[in-house]
PDB file of C-alpha atoms in Angstrom:
ATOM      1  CA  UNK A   1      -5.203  10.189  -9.739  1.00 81.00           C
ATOM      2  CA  UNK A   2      -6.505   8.259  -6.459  1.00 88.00           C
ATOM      3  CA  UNK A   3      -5.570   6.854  -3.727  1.00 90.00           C
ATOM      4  CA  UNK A   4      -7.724   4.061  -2.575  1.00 89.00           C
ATOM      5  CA  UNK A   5      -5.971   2.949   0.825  1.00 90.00           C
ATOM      6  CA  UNK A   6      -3.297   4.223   3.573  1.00 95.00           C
ATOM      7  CA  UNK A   7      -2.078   2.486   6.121  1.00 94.00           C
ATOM      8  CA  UNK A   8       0.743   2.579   9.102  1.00 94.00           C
ATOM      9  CA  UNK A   9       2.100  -1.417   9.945  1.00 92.00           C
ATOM     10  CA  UNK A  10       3.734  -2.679  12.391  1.00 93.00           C
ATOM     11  CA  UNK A  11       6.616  -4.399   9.988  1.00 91.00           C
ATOM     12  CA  UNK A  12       9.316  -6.358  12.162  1.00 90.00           C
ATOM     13  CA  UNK A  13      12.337  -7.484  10.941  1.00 85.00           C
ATOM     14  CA  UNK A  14      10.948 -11.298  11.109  1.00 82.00           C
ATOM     15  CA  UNK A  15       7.675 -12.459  11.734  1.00 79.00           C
ATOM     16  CA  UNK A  16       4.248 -11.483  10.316  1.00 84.00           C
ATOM     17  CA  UNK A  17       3.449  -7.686  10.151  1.00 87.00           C
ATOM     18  CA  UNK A  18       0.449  -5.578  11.894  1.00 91.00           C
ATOM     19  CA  UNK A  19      -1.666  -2.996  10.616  1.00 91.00           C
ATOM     20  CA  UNK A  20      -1.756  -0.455  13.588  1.00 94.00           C
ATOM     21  CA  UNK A  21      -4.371   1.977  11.737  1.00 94.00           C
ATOM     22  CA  UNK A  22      -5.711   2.462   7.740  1.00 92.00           C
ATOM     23  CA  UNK A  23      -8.429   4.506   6.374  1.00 92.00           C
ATOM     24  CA  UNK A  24      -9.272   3.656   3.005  1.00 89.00           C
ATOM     25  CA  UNK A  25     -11.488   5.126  -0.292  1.00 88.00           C
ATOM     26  CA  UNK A  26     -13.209   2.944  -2.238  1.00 85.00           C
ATOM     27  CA  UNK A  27     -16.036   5.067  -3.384  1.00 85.00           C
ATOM     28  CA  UNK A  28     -14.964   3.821  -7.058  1.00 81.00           C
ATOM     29  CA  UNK A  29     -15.928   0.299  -6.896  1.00 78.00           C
ATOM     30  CA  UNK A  30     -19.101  -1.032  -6.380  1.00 82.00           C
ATOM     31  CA  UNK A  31     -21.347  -1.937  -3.287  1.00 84.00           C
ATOM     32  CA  UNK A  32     -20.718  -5.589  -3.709  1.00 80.00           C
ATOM     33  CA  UNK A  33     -16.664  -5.252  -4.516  1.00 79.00           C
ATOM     34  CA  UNK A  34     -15.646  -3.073  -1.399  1.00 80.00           C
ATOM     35  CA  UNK A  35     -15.244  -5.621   0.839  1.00 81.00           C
ATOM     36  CA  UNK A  36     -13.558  -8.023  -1.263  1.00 79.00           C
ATOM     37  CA  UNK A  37     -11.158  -4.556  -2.583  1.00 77.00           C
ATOM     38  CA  UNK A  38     -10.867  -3.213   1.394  1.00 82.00           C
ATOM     39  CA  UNK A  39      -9.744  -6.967   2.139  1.00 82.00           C
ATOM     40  CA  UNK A  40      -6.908  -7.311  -0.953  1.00 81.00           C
ATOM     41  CA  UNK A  41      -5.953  -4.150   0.286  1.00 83.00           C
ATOM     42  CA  UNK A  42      -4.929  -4.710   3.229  1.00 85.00           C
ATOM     43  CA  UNK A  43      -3.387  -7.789   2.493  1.00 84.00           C
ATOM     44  CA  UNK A  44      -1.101  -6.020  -0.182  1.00 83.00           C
ATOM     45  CA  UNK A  45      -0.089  -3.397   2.539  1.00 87.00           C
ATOM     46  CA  UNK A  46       0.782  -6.344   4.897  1.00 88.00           C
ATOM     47  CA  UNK A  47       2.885  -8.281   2.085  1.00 85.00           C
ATOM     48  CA  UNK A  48       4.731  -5.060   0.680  1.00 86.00           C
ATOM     49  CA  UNK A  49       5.598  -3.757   4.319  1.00 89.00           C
ATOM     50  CA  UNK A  50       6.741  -7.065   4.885  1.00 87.00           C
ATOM     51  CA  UNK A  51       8.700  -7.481   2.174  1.00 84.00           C
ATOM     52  CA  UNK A  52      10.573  -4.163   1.920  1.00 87.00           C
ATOM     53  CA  UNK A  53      14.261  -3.818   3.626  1.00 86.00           C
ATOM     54  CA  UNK A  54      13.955  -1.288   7.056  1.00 90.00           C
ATOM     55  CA  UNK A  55      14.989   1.724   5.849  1.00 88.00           C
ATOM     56  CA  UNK A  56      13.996   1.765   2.086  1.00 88.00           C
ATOM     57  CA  UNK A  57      11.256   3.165   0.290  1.00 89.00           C
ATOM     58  CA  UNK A  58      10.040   1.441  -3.152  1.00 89.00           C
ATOM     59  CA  UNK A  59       6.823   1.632  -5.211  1.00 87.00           C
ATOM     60  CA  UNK A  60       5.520  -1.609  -6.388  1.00 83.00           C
ATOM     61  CA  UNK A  61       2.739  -2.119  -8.822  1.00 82.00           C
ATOM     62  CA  UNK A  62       0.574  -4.768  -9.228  1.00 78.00           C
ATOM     63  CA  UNK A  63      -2.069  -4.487 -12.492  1.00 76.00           C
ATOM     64  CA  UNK A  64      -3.900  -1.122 -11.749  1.00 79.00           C
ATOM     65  CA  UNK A  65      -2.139  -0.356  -8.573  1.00 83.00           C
ATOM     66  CA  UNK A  66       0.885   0.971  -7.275  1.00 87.00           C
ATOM     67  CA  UNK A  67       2.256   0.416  -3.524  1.00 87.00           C
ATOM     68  CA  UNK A  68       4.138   3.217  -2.341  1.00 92.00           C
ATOM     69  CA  UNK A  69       6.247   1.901   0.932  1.00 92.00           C
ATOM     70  CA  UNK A  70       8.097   3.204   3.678  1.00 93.00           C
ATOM     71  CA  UNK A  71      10.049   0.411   5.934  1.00 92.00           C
ATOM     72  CA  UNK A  72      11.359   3.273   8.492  1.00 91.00           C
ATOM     73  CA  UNK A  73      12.358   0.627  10.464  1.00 85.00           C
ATOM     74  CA  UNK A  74      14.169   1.650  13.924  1.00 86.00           C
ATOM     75  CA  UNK A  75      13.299   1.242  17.807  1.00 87.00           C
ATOM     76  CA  UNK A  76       9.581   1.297  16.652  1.00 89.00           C
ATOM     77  CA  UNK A  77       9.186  -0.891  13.484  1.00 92.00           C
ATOM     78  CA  UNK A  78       7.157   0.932  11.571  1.00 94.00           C
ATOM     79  CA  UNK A  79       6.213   1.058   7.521  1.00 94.00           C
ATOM     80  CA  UNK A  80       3.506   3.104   5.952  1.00 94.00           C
ATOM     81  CA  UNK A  81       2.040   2.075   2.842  1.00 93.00           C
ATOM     82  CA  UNK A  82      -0.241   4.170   0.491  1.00 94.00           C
ATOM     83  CA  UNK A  83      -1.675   1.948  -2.636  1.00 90.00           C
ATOM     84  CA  UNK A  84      -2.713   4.544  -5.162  1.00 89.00           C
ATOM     85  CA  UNK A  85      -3.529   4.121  -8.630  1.00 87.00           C
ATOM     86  CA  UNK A  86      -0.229   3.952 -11.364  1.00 85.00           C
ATOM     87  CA  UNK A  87      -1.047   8.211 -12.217  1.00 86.00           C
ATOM     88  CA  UNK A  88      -0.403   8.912  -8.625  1.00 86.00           C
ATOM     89  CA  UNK A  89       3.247  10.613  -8.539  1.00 83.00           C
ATOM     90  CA  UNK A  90       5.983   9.239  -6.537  1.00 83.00           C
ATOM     91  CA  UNK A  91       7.534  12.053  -4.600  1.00 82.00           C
ATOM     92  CA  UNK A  92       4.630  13.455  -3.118  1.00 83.00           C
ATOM     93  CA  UNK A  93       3.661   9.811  -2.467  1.00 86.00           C
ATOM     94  CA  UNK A  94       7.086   9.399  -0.098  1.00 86.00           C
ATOM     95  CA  UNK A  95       7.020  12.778   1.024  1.00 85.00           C
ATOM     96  CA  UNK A  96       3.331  11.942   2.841  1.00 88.00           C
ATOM     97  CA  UNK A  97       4.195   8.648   4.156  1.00 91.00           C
ATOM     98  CA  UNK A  98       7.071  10.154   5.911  1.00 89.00           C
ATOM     99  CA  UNK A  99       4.897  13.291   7.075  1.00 90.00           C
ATOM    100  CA  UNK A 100       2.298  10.129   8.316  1.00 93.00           C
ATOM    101  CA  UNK A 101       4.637   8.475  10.529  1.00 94.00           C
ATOM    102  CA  UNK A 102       5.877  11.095  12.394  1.00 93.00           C
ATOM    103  CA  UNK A 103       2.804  12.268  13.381  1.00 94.00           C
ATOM    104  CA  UNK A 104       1.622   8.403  14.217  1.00 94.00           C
ATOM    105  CA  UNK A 105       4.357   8.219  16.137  1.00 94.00           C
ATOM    106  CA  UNK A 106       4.134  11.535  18.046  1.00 93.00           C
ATOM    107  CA  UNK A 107       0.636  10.712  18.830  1.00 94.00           C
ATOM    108  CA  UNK A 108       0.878   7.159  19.432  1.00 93.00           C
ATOM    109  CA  UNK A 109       2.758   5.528  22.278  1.00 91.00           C
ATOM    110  CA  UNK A 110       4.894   2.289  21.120  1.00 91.00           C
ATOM    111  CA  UNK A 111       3.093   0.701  24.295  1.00 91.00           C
ATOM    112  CA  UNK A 112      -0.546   0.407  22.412  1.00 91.00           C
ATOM    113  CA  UNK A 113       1.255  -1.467  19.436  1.00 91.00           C
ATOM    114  CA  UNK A 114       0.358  -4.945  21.187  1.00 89.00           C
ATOM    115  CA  UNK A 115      -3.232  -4.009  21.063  1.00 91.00           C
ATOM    116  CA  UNK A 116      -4.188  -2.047  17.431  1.00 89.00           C
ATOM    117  CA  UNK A 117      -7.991  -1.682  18.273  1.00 89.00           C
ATOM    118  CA  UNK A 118      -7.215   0.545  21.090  1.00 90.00           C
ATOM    119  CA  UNK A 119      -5.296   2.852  18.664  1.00 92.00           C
ATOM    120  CA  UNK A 120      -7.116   5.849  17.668  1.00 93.00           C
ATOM    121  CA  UNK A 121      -5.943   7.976  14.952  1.00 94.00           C
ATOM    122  CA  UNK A 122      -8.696   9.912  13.174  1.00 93.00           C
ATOM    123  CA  UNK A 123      -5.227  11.633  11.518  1.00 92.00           C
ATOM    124  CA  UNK A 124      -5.155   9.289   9.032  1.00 93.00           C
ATOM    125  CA  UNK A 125      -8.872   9.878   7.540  1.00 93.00           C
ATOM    126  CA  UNK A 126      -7.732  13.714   6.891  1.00 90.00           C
ATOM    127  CA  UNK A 127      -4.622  12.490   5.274  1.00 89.00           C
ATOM    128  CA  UNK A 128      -6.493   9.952   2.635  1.00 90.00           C
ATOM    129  CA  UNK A 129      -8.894  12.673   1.901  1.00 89.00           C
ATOM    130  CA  UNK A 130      -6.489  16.073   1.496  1.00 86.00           C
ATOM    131  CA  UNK A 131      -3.830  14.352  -0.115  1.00 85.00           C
ATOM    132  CA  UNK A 132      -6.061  12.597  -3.006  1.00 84.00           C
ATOM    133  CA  UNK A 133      -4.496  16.100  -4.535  1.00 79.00           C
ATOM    134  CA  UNK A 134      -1.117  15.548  -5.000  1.00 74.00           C
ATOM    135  CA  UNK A 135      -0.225  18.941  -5.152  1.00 71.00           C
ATOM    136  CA  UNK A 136      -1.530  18.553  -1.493  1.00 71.00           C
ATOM    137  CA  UNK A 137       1.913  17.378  -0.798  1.00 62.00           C
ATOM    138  CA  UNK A 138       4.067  20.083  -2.420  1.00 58.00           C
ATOM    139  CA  UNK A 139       4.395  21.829   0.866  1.00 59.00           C
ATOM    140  CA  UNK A 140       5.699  18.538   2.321  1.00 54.00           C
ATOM    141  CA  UNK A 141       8.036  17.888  -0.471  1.00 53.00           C
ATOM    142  CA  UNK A 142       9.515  21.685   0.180  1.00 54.00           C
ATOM    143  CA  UNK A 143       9.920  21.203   3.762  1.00 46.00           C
ATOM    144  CA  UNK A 144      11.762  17.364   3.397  1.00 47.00           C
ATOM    145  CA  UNK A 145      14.189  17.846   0.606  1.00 46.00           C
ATOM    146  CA  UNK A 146      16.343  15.520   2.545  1.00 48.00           C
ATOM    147  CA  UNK A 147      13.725  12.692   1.282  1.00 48.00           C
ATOM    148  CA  UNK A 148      17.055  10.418   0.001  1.00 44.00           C
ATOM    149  CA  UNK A 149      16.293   9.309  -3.376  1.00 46.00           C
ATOM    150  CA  UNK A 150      18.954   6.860  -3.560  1.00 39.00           C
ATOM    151  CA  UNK A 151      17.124   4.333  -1.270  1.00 46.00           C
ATOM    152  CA  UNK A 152      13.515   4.776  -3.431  1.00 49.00           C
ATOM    153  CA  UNK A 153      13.513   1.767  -5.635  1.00 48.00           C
ATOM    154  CA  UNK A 154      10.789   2.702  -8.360  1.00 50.00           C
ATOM    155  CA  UNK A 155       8.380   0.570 -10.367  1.00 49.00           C
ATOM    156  CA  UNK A 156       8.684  -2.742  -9.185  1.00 56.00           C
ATOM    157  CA  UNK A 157       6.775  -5.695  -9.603  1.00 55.00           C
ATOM    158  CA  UNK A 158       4.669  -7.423  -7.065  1.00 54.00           C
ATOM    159  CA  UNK A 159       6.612 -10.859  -8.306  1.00 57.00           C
ATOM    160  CA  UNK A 160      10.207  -9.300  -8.056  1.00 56.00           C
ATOM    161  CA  UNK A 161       9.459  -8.708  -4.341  1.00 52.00           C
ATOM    162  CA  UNK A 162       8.203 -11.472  -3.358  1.00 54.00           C
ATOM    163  CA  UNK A 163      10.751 -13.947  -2.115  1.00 55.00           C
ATOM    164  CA  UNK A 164      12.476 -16.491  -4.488  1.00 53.00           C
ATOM    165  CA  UNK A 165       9.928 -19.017  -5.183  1.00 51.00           C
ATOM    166  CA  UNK A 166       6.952 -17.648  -3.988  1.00 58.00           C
ATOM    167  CA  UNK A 167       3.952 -16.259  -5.902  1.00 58.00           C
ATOM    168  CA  UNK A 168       1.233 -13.948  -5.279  1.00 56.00           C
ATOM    169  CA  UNK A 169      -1.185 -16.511  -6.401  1.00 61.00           C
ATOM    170  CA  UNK A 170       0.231 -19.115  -3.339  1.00 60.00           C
ATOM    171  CA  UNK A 171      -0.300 -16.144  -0.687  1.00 54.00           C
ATOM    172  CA  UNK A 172      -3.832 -15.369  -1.695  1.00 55.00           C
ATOM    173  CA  UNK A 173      -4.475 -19.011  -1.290  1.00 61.00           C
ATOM    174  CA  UNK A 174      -2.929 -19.294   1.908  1.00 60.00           C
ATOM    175  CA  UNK A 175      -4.072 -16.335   3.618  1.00 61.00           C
ATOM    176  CA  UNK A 176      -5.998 -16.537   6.868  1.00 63.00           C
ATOM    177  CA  UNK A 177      -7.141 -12.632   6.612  1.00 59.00           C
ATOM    178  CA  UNK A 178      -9.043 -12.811   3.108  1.00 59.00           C
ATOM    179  CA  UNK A 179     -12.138 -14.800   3.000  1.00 63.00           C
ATOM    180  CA  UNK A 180     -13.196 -17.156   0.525  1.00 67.00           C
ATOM    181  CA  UNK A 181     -15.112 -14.230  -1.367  1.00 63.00           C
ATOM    182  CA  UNK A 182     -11.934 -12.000  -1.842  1.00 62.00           C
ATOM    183  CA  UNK A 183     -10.083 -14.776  -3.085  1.00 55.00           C
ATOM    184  CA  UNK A 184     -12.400 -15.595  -5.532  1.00 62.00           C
ATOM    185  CA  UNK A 185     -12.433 -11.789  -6.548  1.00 62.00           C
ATOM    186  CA  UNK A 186      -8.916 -11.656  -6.839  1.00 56.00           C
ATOM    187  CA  UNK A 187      -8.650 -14.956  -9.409  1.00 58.00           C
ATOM    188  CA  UNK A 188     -12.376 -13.845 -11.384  1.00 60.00           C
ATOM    189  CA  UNK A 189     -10.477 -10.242 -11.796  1.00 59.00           C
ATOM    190  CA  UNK A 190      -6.916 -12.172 -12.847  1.00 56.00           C
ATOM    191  CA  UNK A 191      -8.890 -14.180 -15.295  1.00 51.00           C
ATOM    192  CA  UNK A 192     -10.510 -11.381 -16.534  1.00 44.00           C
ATOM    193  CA  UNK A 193      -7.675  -9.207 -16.989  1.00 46.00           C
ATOM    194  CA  UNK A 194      -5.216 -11.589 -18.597  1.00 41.00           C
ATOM    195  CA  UNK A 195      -8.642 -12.494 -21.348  1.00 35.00           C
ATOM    196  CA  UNK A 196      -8.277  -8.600 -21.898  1.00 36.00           C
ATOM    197  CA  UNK A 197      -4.607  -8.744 -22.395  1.00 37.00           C
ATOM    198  CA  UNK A 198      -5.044 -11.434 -25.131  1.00 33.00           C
ATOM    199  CA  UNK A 199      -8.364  -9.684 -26.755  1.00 34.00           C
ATOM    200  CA  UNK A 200      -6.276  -6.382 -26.682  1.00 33.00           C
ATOM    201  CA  UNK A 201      -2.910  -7.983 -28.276  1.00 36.00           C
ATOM    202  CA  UNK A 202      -4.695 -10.078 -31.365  1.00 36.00           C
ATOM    203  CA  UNK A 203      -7.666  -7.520 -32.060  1.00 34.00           C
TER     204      UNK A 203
END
């Protein structure tokens, strides 16, 4: 189990979403990947926060990876997103973004939102490093049994999220915020898994 990247965004109704603050761990992939991984990552977190109603909470996986979201929505328009690999359990998952953006916003004035390099929240290191335990989180889940599990919409697909007609593939391509070396990660590691699917299904 591992979780590879946490962030809070700034997710408005309409119009393009913010990451405020993220820490991430990447330790598992190589020198030369991180960047290309940190970049995809935070793209993901942007498009999933983006694309999730205010108020709802749904895990979406794409390949390897999961994306467990929290629109809260409200006065201060804020998700949380935690991409985690597919072992990682929900409930604990929701349970710690919750826990996350209270504290963000108890510590963080709604003021600094404009400017997200003046926000400092060293909180969020402690929470991607304690809670790569998921049992971490049991105290959490104890305390917030009110965690409504009616609005958690489990297991979906990156391409059932995305709006009619558009694909993942069109967004990478488009993208402003991933360089021309991410993209080209993202399609050599596409190519490479889909090869694997096919060697995997005839062998």
């Amino acid at each position: 189990m591992k979780i590879f990247s946490i962030s809070v965004v700034l997710a408005p109704p309409s119009g393009a979403s913010v990451v405020l603050s993220s820490a991430s761990d990447l330790s598992s992939f190589s020198f030369y990947q991180k960047g290309s991984v940190g970049e995809f990552m935070t793209f993901f977190s942007k498009t999933v926060a983006e694309r999730t109603p205010q108020g709802q909470r749904q895990s979406v996986q794409e390949n390897n990876y999961t994306a467990h979201v929290y629109n809260r929505g409200g006065a201060d328009q804020l998700a949380a997103v935690i991409i985690a690999d597919q072992e990682y359990p929900v409930r604990p998952a929701f349970s710690l973004l919750t826990k996350l953006l209270d504290e963000f916003t108890a510590q963080i004035p709604q003021s600094s939102f404009d400017n997200p390099a003046s926000i400092n929240f060293p909180s969020i290191n402690t929470y991607i490093q304690k809670y790569q335990d998921p049992r971490q989180a049991d105290t959490i889940m104890r305390v917030q049994q009110e965690l409504d599990e009616t609005k958690i919409v489990l297991h979906k697909t990156i391409e059932s999220v995305l709006q009619r007609g558009e694909k993942l593939d069109n967004l990478v391509d488009r993208s402003n915020a991933l360089s021309a070396q991410s993209k080209m990660f993202y399609k050599t590691a596409k190519k490479v898994r889909t090869l694997l699917h096919w060697v995997i299904l005839y062998s």
